[in-house]
């Protein structure tokens, strides 16, 4: 990036210097032309006031020592009476020459003509005298290209000097321009205290947010890895311990049955945990294409409630469904998973003799799924964190009921992928309501 910016500065410098020198040469030549015409005008008026050409019979005797200036006297009919650098007798009639024509009409005239033969410009100033004849003074001068060629060494030297200065300034400006960006790149943690360009404030704000998100995600992944290791270690330790006791013959027949039950229980917990981790990993893939169709959320909830009746009886919790048929555009498998996790969570964290109510209703243009329980409730400070992976309000209760701590994290992913909204209302010791608004 630095090379590209520096190269463009250099290109801009070279173009600016070349263009400036060309325009300066053209401007100089325009001033030069005005200066030549002004000199010729002054010379003509001097000759007029000297009355040298008032008497046409005396003109032939006049000689001009300055051969750089050409003097021509033309009578009112355009015939050349005198020319200081040519024989007037053989010259063409000058009546139609622009400067002569202007002088006869307006009293004075001027013209610049280019000679391709000698590649020079001819400057003329003509003045009508009192006797009606026209006095013309002319002078040869180089064209703009000859003038440019004559001063080319100077132009070349000045151009090289300006380009060298431009190269130095371009390098300095490039460093100055990129210095805040390089500081940002080298110290992303202190963007707020850095002085940057006003135009870069939205850019730095976005970069800072992305940087914070990256750090947050990295910490979440680190915590997730640590939690996964811990969660897997507990059932594996139990399985290993019980199986070792059986292997070494240290367990009675009654113990073998009990130990086998514990091994089965922990292996099932391990399998559930692995399945939830795999499911979360699948939901984490942002490129995943969400296949949707029209589904009846009430029918999905009905199937889920019927499936969880046995689990509810086991925990001494009743579960009931209320509402009406509501059609939404969603992924059927994910909706089944969403309702199941919410209901299963409500049963696990309930009290003996408690209840779970599942509602599927329509509120204006929204379809709402609400799961209410009469369970232990969630403290106010924990309500925003219950959808984090492995976060448990009551860790000992979660372990005893076989929860993995990933159910609500999966719920959050599914809700986000469907563009829905989650709401939580809970009172400690009274119960919890989780609403999903589609």
PDB file of C-alpha atoms in Angstrom, residues 72-78 93-106 108-111 113 125-127 134-136:
ATOM      1  CA  UNK A  72       7.493  49.963 -44.634  1.00  0.00           C
ATOM      2  CA  UNK A  73       5.579  52.975 -45.944  1.00  0.00           C
ATOM      3  CA  UNK A  74       2.373  52.300 -47.865  1.00  0.00           C
ATOM      4  CA  UNK A  75       0.267  54.906 -49.639  1.00  0.00           C
ATOM      5  CA  UNK A  76      -3.548  55.031 -49.226  1.00  0.00           C
ATOM      6  CA  UNK A  77      -3.987  52.801 -52.277  1.00  0.00           C
ATOM      7  CA  UNK A  78      -1.796  50.029 -50.813  1.00  0.00           C
ATOM      8  CA  UNK A  93       0.118  45.823 -53.174  1.00  0.00           C
ATOM      9  CA  UNK A  94      -0.342  45.762 -49.368  1.00  0.00           C
ATOM     10  CA  UNK A  95      -3.905  47.055 -49.242  1.00  0.00           C
ATOM     11  CA  UNK A  96      -5.280  43.655 -48.175  1.00  0.00           C
ATOM     12  CA  UNK A  97      -2.708  43.007 -45.452  1.00  0.00           C
ATOM     13  CA  UNK A  98      -4.625  42.770 -42.105  1.00  0.00           C
ATOM     14  CA  UNK A  99      -2.561  45.392 -40.288  1.00  0.00           C
ATOM     15  CA  UNK A 100      -2.691  47.828 -43.277  1.00  0.00           C
ATOM     16  CA  UNK A 101      -6.432  47.315 -43.681  1.00  0.00           C
ATOM     17  CA  UNK A 102      -7.005  47.957 -39.974  1.00  0.00           C
ATOM     18  CA  UNK A 103      -4.816  51.056 -39.996  1.00  0.00           C
ATOM     19  CA  UNK A 104      -6.618  52.562 -43.017  1.00  0.00           C
ATOM     20  CA  UNK A 105      -9.931  51.906 -41.328  1.00  0.00           C
ATOM     21  CA  UNK A 106      -9.239  52.495 -37.605  1.00  0.00           C
ATOM     22  CA  UNK A 108      -3.838  51.660 -36.372  1.00  0.00           C
ATOM     23  CA  UNK A 109      -3.536  47.925 -36.752  1.00  0.00           C
ATOM     24  CA  UNK A 110      -1.402  45.006 -35.645  1.00  0.00           C
ATOM     25  CA  UNK A 111      -0.847  41.434 -36.790  1.00  0.00           C
ATOM     26  CA  UNK A 113       1.986  36.007 -39.061  1.00  0.00           C
ATOM     27  CA  UNK A 125       2.285  47.355 -36.131  1.00  0.00           C
ATOM     28  CA  UNK A 126       0.797  49.840 -38.597  1.00  0.00           C
ATOM     29  CA  UNK A 127      -0.181  53.526 -38.053  1.00  0.00           C
ATOM     30  CA  UNK A 134       0.429  54.028 -43.519  1.00  0.00           C
ATOM     31  CA  UNK A 135       3.656  53.577 -41.623  1.00  0.00           C
ATOM     32  CA  UNK A 136       4.315  49.933 -40.725  1.00  0.00           C
TER      33      UNK A 136
END
